Amino acid sequence: MKSKIPTIELRDGQKMPLLAFGTGTAWYKDDGKGPFNKELKNMLKHALDTGIRHIDAAEAYGTEEEIGVAIRESGVDRQELFVTTKVQQGISDIPRAFEESLAKLQLDYVDLYMIHWPYFAEEDAELQRAWNALEAIYKQGRAKAIGVANYLRPHIEATLKTATIVPMVNQIEHHPYLQRANDYVPWLQSQGIRMEAFSPLTPITEAQDGPLSSHLMKIAAKHNVSTGAVLLRWQIQKDIVAITTTTKKERLEDYMKVGSFALTAEEMKLITEVGLTYHYRSWGVKRFAPDDRT
């Protein structure tokens, strides 16, 4: 029996699964254009067979072609899927970049189209022009939702000055050791902007020496799941989409257990509070001061 992953509703009523299979990190192609990866295609087909319905892509990952083939070969109804991709290299000509992504994905539309990061812009007007291009795609119905990734509050505020559509999603690094300072997450949610978390497993991958390790093991043992499943569930219970990936089928099947258990209020509080005593940033380290938690 396939696991059932909970969903969250976007402003237009669209349902977004709270667990996504990411095709960056372990599957990322250094030049974004490497040869077709049959292993990724097969892993995606296994993920879909296991119950995954949310796939996260980007032109920068170089994995859109594999996703398109996997979806076609899986036989899963397109209406069941939530497919995300992002624009980065093609930011100067977003309409063209979008067409190229659709062609690689072999899709007529995507469920979510995002600006991959804000650092292409030297002034607010560039952020605003890019967002205007996404709004046009959304109004055509070819992206069911639009959003941004790696945006801090100043980037969002600059975008909102001219936006007619508020970004529906912001995908940022988020985990117990980087919960974002200055109430950024509550502010996003107050604007109706849903959160997606990449690198949600950082406390057990890159920051294993942090103070949560023993707590996570105890919680995992209690629920008869892995520490990874506990971290993913912590995000989900905060109504944050957890984006993770793996090259191992058994690990994916373990992550899928997030739909079969729930953390108690005390466990949620413990993970949050202990996590706040430690700081670790996985992505974009050179862009931030060592103790910058924004």
C-alpha positions as a LaTeX table, in Angstrom:
\begin{tabular}{lrrr}
\hline
Residue & $x$ (\AA) & $y$ (\AA) & $z$ (\AA) \\
\hline
Met1 & 0.00 & 0.00 & 0.00 \\
Lys2 & 1.40 & 3.40 & $-1.00$ \\
Ser3 & 1.96 & 5.98 & 1.72 \\
Lys4 & $-0.32$ & 9.01 & 1.72 \\
Ile5 & 1.53 & 12.31 & 2.01 \\
Pro6 & $-0.41$ & 15.27 & 3.46 \\
Thr7 & $-0.93$ & 18.38 & 1.34 \\
Ile8 & $-1.18$ & 22.11 & 1.89 \\
Glu9 & $-3.39$ & 24.51 & $-0.03$ \\
Leu10 & $-2.06$ & 27.41 & $-2.07$ \\
Arg11 & $-3.99$ & 30.66 & $-2.41$ \\
Asp12 & $-5.74$ & 29.55 & $-5.59$ \\
Gly13 & $-6.89$ & 26.31 & $-3.98$ \\
Gln14 & $-4.21$ & 24.13 & $-5.54$ \\
Lys15 & $-3.03$ & 21.25 & $-3.34$ \\
Met16 & 0.73 & 20.96 & $-2.85$ \\
Pro17 & 2.14 & 17.75 & $-1.29$ \\
Leu18 & 4.21 & 18.48 & 1.81 \\
Leu19 & 6.98 & 16.06 & 0.81 \\
Ala20 & 8.86 & 16.54 & $-2.45$ \\
Phe21 & 11.52 & 14.49 & $-4.20$ \\
Gly22 & 14.32 & 16.88 & $-5.14$ \\
Thr23 & 16.53 & 16.42 & $-8.18$ \\
Gly24 & 19.34 & 18.72 & $-7.10$ \\
Thr25 & 22.22 & 17.84 & $-4.72$ \\
Ala26 & 22.80 & 14.11 & $-5.29$ \\
Trp27 & 21.53 & 14.30 & $-8.89$ \\
Tyr28 & 22.82 & 17.76 & $-9.85$ \\
Lys29 & 24.89 & 17.92 & $-13.04$ \\
Asp30 & 27.91 & 20.19 & $-12.67$ \\
Asp31 & 27.39 & 21.89 & $-16.00$ \\
Gly32 & 23.62 & 21.53 & $-15.92$ \\
Lys33 & 23.83 & 19.72 & $-19.24$ \\
Gly34 & 25.40 & 16.34 & $-18.55$ \\
Pro35 & 24.32 & 13.13 & $-20.30$ \\
Phe36 & 20.92 & 11.58 & $-19.63$ \\
Asn37 & 21.00 & 9.88 & $-16.22$ \\
Lys38 & 19.17 & 6.57 & $-16.46$ \\
Glu39 & 19.67 & 5.94 & $-12.72$ \\
Leu40 & 17.79 & 9.15 & $-11.91$ \\
Lys41 & 14.99 & 8.24 & $-14.30$ \\
Asn42 & 14.61 & 4.85 & $-12.62$ \\
Met43 & 14.77 & 6.39 & $-9.14$ \\
Leu44 & 12.03 & 8.85 & $-10.10$ \\
Lys45 & 9.86 & 6.02 & $-11.38$ \\
His46 & 10.39 & 4.20 & $-8.09$ \\
Ala47 & 9.54 & 7.38 & $-6.17$ \\
Leu48 & 6.30 & 7.75 & $-8.12$ \\
Asp49 & 5.47 & 4.08 & $-7.55$ \\
Thr50 & 6.14 & 4.55 & $-3.83$ \\
Gly51 & 3.66 & 7.41 & $-3.64$ \\
Ile52 & 5.69 & 10.56 & $-4.27$ \\
Arg53 & 3.59 & 13.08 & $-6.19$ \\
His54 & 5.69 & 16.24 & $-5.83$ \\
Ile55 & 8.89 & 16.54 & $-7.90$ \\
Asp56 & 11.23 & 19.51 & $-7.56$ \\
Ala57 & 13.40 & 20.47 & $-10.56$ \\
Ala58 & 15.33 & 23.43 & $-11.96$ \\
Glu59 & 17.02 & 24.26 & $-15.22$ \\
Ala60 & 20.25 & 24.60 & $-13.22$ \\
Tyr61 & 20.07 & 20.96 & $-12.07$ \\
Gly62 & 20.03 & 19.60 & $-15.61$ \\
Thr63 & 17.46 & 16.96 & $-14.63$ \\
Glu64 & 14.29 & 18.10 & $-16.39$ \\
Glu65 & 14.69 & 15.60 & $-19.23$ \\
Glu66 & 14.90 & 12.64 & $-16.86$ \\
Ile67 & 11.79 & 13.85 & $-15.05$ \\
Gly68 & 9.85 & 14.08 & $-18.28$ \\
Val69 & 10.78 & 10.55 & $-19.34$ \\
Ala70 & 10.10 & 9.12 & $-15.86$ \\
Ile71 & 6.64 & 10.69 & $-15.73$ \\
Arg72 & 5.79 & 9.38 & $-19.19$ \\
Glu73 & 7.02 & 5.86 & $-18.44$ \\
Ser74 & 5.42 & 5.73 & $-14.98$ \\
Gly75 & 1.89 & 5.93 & $-16.30$ \\
Val76 & 0.86 & 8.15 & $-13.37$ \\
Asp77 & $-1.96$ & 10.53 & $-14.30$ \\
Arg78 & $-0.58$ & 14.05 & $-14.81$ \\
Gln79 & $-3.43$ & 15.43 & $-12.71$ \\
Glu80 & $-2.03$ & 13.58 & $-9.69$ \\
Leu81 & 1.39 & 15.24 & $-9.94$ \\
Phe82 & 2.82 & 18.50 & $-8.64$ \\
Val83 & 5.86 & 19.41 & $-10.76$ \\
Thr84 & 8.08 & 22.38 & $-9.93$ \\
Thr85 & 10.90 & 23.88 & $-11.95$ \\
Lys86 & 12.96 & 27.06 & $-11.65$ \\
Val87 & 14.69 & 29.59 & $-13.85$ \\
Gln88 & 18.26 & 30.71 & $-13.26$ \\
Gln89 & 20.55 & 30.70 & $-16.30$ \\
Gly90 & 17.69 & 31.87 & $-18.51$ \\
Ile91 & 16.70 & 34.76 & $-16.26$ \\
Ser92 & 17.40 & 37.35 & $-18.99$ \\
Asp93 & 14.78 & 35.72 & $-21.25$ \\
Ile94 & 12.30 & 33.97 & $-18.99$ \\
Pro95 & 9.67 & 33.19 & $-21.67$ \\
Arg96 & 12.28 & 31.31 & $-23.69$ \\
Ala97 & 13.69 & 29.54 & $-20.62$ \\
Phe98 & 10.19 & 28.46 & $-19.65$ \\
Glu99 & 9.50 & 27.00 & $-23.10$ \\
Glu100 & 12.77 & 25.06 & $-22.96$ \\
Ser101 & 11.91 & 23.67 & $-19.53$ \\
Leu102 & 8.45 & 22.58 & $-20.68$ \\
Ala103 & 9.96 & 20.86 & $-23.71$ \\
Lys104 & 12.45 & 18.91 & $-21.57$ \\
Leu105 & 9.75 & 17.99 & $-19.06$ \\
Gln106 & 7.40 & 16.98 & $-21.90$ \\
Leu107 & 4.60 & 18.87 & $-20.17$ \\
Asp108 & 2.01 & 21.43 & $-21.23$ \\
Tyr109 & 2.25 & 23.22 & $-17.89$ \\
Val110 & 4.04 & 23.10 & $-14.55$ \\
Asp111 & 2.37 & 23.28 & $-11.18$ \\
Leu112 & 4.91 & 25.76 & $-9.82$ \\
Tyr113 & 7.45 & 27.95 & $-11.63$ \\
Met114 & 10.03 & 29.79 & $-9.57$ \\
Ile115 & 12.85 & 32.31 & $-9.80$ \\
His116 & 15.75 & 30.23 & $-8.48$ \\
Trp117 & 17.56 & 32.98 & $-6.59$ \\
Pro118 & 17.62 & 36.78 & $-6.33$ \\
Tyr119 & 21.35 & 37.34 & $-6.74$ \\
Phe120 & 21.20 & 37.93 & $-10.48$ \\
Ala121 & 19.74 & 41.37 & $-9.70$ \\
Glu122 & 21.87 & 44.43 & $-9.01$ \\
Glu123 & 18.81 & 46.62 & $-8.41$ \\
Asp124 & 15.18 & 46.18 & $-7.42$ \\
Ala125 & 13.94 & 46.85 & $-10.94$ \\
Glu126 & 15.56 & 43.62 & $-12.15$ \\
Leu127 & 13.72 & 41.59 & $-9.51$ \\
Gln128 & 10.51 & 43.32 & $-10.52$ \\
Arg129 & 10.99 & 42.69 & $-14.24$ \\
Ala130 & 11.66 & 39.01 & $-13.64$ \\
Trp131 & 8.58 & 38.67 & $-11.46$ \\
Asn132 & 6.47 & 40.43 & $-14.08$ \\
Ala133 & 7.54 & 37.74 & $-16.57$ \\
Leu134 & 6.40 & 35.00 & $-14.18$ \\
Glu135 & 3.08 & 36.75 & $-13.69$ \\
Ala136 & 2.55 & 36.69 & $-17.47$ \\
Ile137 & 3.19 & 32.92 & $-17.57$ \\
Tyr138 & 0.79 & 32.40 & $-14.68$ \\
Lys139 & $-1.93$ & 34.43 & $-16.36$ \\
Gln140 & $-1.56$ & 32.24 & $-19.44$ \\
Gly141 & $-2.33$ & 29.21 & $-17.25$ \\
Arg142 & 0.93 & 27.50 & $-18.13$ \\
Ala143 & 2.20 & 27.67 & $-14.55$ \\
Lys144 & $-0.52$ & 26.91 & $-12.03$ \\
Ala145 & 1.45 & 28.73 & $-9.32$ \\
Ile146 & 4.50 & 30.99 & $-9.25$ \\
Gly147 & 7.07 & 31.64 & $-6.58$ \\
Val148 & 10.66 & 32.40 & $-5.65$ \\
Ala149 & 13.58 & 30.62 & $-4.02$ \\
Asn150 & 16.37 & 31.83 & $-1.74$ \\
Tyr151 & 14.65 & 35.22 & $-1.30$ \\
Leu152 & 15.17 & 37.14 & 1.92 \\
Arg153 & 12.65 & 39.69 & 3.15 \\
Pro154 & 14.21 & 42.65 & 1.26 \\
His155 & 13.93 & 40.70 & $-1.99$ \\
Ile156 & 10.27 & 39.89 & $-1.34$ \\
Glu157 & 9.47 & 43.48 & $-0.35$ \\
Ala158 & 11.16 & 44.84 & $-3.47$ \\
Thr159 & 9.15 & 42.41 & $-5.61$ \\
Leu160 & 5.88 & 43.32 & $-3.92$ \\
Lys161 & 6.27 & 47.01 & $-4.79$ \\
Thr162 & 5.17 & 46.33 & $-8.37$ \\
Ala163 & 3.67 & 42.84 & $-8.18$ \\
Thr164 & 0.04 & 42.25 & $-9.03$ \\
Ile165 & 0.33 & 38.68 & $-7.74$ \\
Val166 & 2.02 & 37.93 & $-4.43$ \\
Pro167 & 4.53 & 35.05 & $-4.71$ \\
Met168 & 2.76 & 31.89 & $-3.66$ \\
Val169 & 5.86 & 30.04 & $-2.43$ \\
Asn170 & 9.38 & 30.78 & $-1.21$ \\
Gln171 & 11.84 & 27.89 & $-1.16$ \\
Ile172 & 14.73 & 28.44 & 1.25 \\
Glu173 & 17.14 & 26.45 & 3.38 \\
His174 & 15.28 & 25.63 & 6.56 \\
His175 & 15.92 & 23.08 & 9.32 \\
Pro176 & 16.22 & 23.13 & 13.14 \\
Tyr177 & 19.70 & 24.71 & 12.94 \\
Leu178 & 18.54 & 27.44 & 10.53 \\
Gln179 & 15.03 & 28.49 & 11.48 \\
Arg180 & 15.59 & 32.04 & 10.15 \\
Ala181 & 15.88 & 35.11 & 12.34 \\
Asn182 & 13.63 & 38.16 & 12.72 \\
Asp183 & 10.40 & 36.16 & 12.49 \\
Tyr184 & 10.96 & 35.69 & 8.76 \\
Val185 & 8.93 & 32.48 & 8.52 \\
Pro186 & 5.89 & 33.91 & 10.37 \\
Trp187 & 6.13 & 37.04 & 8.21 \\
Leu188 & 6.09 & 34.97 & 5.00 \\
Gln189 & 3.09 & 33.03 & 6.25 \\
Ser190 & 1.32 & 36.28 & 7.17 \\
Gln191 & 1.71 & 37.36 & 3.55 \\
Gly192 & 0.11 & 34.14 & 2.33 \\
Ile193 & 3.47 & 32.88 & 1.04 \\
Arg194 & 3.93 & 29.17 & 1.59 \\
Met195 & 7.32 & 27.85 & 2.65 \\
Glu196 & 9.39 & 25.09 & 1.14 \\
Ala197 & 12.51 & 23.81 & 2.90 \\
Phe198 & 15.57 & 22.51 & 1.11 \\
Ser199 & 18.35 & 20.75 & 3.04 \\
Pro200 & 15.86 & 19.69 & 5.75 \\
Leu201 & 18.09 & 16.82 & 6.86 \\
Thr202 & 21.15 & 18.98 & 7.60 \\
Pro203 & 21.21 & 18.06 & 11.35 \\
Ile204 & 21.92 & 14.43 & 10.43 \\
Thr205 & 24.01 & 14.98 & 7.30 \\
Glu206 & 26.33 & 17.98 & 7.54 \\
Ala207 & 25.86 & 18.92 & 11.21 \\
Gln208 & 25.86 & 15.58 & 12.99 \\
Asp209 & 27.82 & 17.01 & 15.92 \\
Gly210 & 24.98 & 19.39 & 16.81 \\
Pro211 & 22.98 & 19.12 & 20.06 \\
Leu212 & 19.94 & 17.43 & 18.48 \\
Ser213 & 21.56 & 14.12 & 17.61 \\
Ser214 & 20.69 & 12.17 & 20.76 \\
His215 & 17.20 & 13.68 & 20.95 \\
Leu216 & 16.44 & 12.75 & 17.35 \\
Met217 & 17.56 & 9.17 & 17.93 \\
Lys218 & 15.27 & 8.82 & 20.96 \\
Ile219 & 12.29 & 10.29 & 19.12 \\
Ala220 & 12.94 & 8.10 & 16.09 \\
Ala221 & 13.14 & 4.97 & 18.25 \\
Lys222 & 9.85 & 5.84 & 19.93 \\
His223 & 8.04 & 6.11 & 16.58 \\
Asn224 & 9.98 & 3.24 & 14.95 \\
Val225 & 11.20 & 5.47 & 12.12 \\
Ser226 & 14.54 & 7.01 & 11.11 \\
Thr227 & 15.92 & 10.32 & 12.33 \\
Gly228 & 15.48 & 11.55 & 8.75 \\
Ala229 & 11.75 & 10.83 & 8.88 \\
Val230 & 11.55 & 12.73 & 12.19 \\
Leu231 & 13.18 & 15.82 & 10.65 \\
Leu232 & 10.88 & 15.70 & 7.63 \\
Arg233 & 7.85 & 15.32 & 9.87 \\
Trp234 & 8.95 & 18.35 & 11.93 \\
Gln235 & 8.76 & 20.45 & 8.75 \\
Ile236 & 5.44 & 19.00 & 7.66 \\
Gln237 & 3.80 & 19.72 & 11.01 \\
Lys238 & 4.86 & 23.33 & 10.57 \\
Asp239 & 3.03 & 23.37 & 7.21 \\
Ile240 & 6.38 & 23.62 & 5.42 \\
Val241 & 7.10 & 21.51 & 2.35 \\
Ala242 & 10.14 & 19.29 & 2.94 \\
Ile243 & 12.26 & 18.74 & $-0.18$ \\
Thr244 & 14.70 & 15.89 & 0.06 \\
Thr245 & 16.36 & 13.35 & $-2.18$ \\
Thr246 & 18.32 & 10.15 & $-2.12$ \\
Thr247 & 19.99 & 7.66 & $-4.44$ \\
Lys248 & 18.82 & 4.72 & $-2.31$ \\
Lys249 & 15.37 & 3.16 & $-2.71$ \\
Glu250 & 15.22 & 1.91 & 0.87 \\
Arg251 & 15.93 & 5.39 & 2.21 \\
Leu252 & 13.15 & 6.88 & 0.12 \\
Glu253 & 10.74 & 4.27 & 1.41 \\
Asp254 & 11.76 & 5.20 & 4.95 \\
Tyr255 & 11.11 & 8.90 & 4.27 \\
Met256 & 7.66 & 8.02 & 3.00 \\
Lys257 & 6.75 & 6.97 & 6.54 \\
Val258 & 6.19 & 10.66 & 7.36 \\
Gly259 & 2.55 & 10.09 & 6.47 \\
Ser260 & 2.14 & 7.33 & 9.05 \\
Phe261 & 3.09 & 9.02 & 12.34 \\
Ala262 & 2.93 & 12.39 & 14.08 \\
Leu263 & 5.26 & 14.13 & 16.52 \\
Thr264 & 3.78 & 15.18 & 19.84 \\
Ala265 & 3.62 & 18.85 & 20.82 \\
Glu266 & 6.43 & 18.19 & 23.29 \\
Glu267 & 8.62 & 16.60 & 20.61 \\
Met268 & 7.99 & 19.48 & 18.21 \\
Lys269 & 8.91 & 21.97 & 20.93 \\
Leu270 & 12.06 & 20.05 & 21.89 \\
Ile271 & 13.36 & 19.90 & 18.32 \\
Thr272 & 12.61 & 23.59 & 17.79 \\
Glu273 & 14.12 & 24.84 & 21.04 \\
Val274 & 17.25 & 22.69 & 21.00 \\
Gly275 & 17.74 & 23.52 & 17.32 \\
Leu276 & 17.73 & 27.23 & 18.11 \\
Thr277 & 20.75 & 26.82 & 20.40 \\
Tyr278 & 22.96 & 25.89 & 17.44 \\
His279 & 23.59 & 27.49 & 14.05 \\
Tyr280 & 24.56 & 25.82 & 10.79 \\
Arg281 & 24.05 & 27.03 & 7.23 \\
Ser282 & 24.48 & 24.56 & 4.39 \\
Trp283 & 23.98 & 26.70 & 1.27 \\
Gly284 & 25.40 & 30.11 & 0.31 \\
Val285 & 27.79 & 30.23 & 3.24 \\
Lys286 & 30.01 & 32.86 & 1.60 \\
Arg287 & 27.08 & 35.25 & 1.25 \\
Phe288 & 26.48 & 35.49 & 4.98 \\
Ala289 & 28.46 & 36.31 & 8.12 \\
Pro290 & 29.23 & 33.21 & 10.22 \\
Asp291 & 26.46 & 33.88 & 12.75 \\
Asp292 & 23.95 & 35.44 & 10.33 \\
Arg293 & 20.68 & 33.56 & 10.76 \\
Thr294 & 18.52 & 35.47 & 8.28 \\
\hline
\end{tabular}
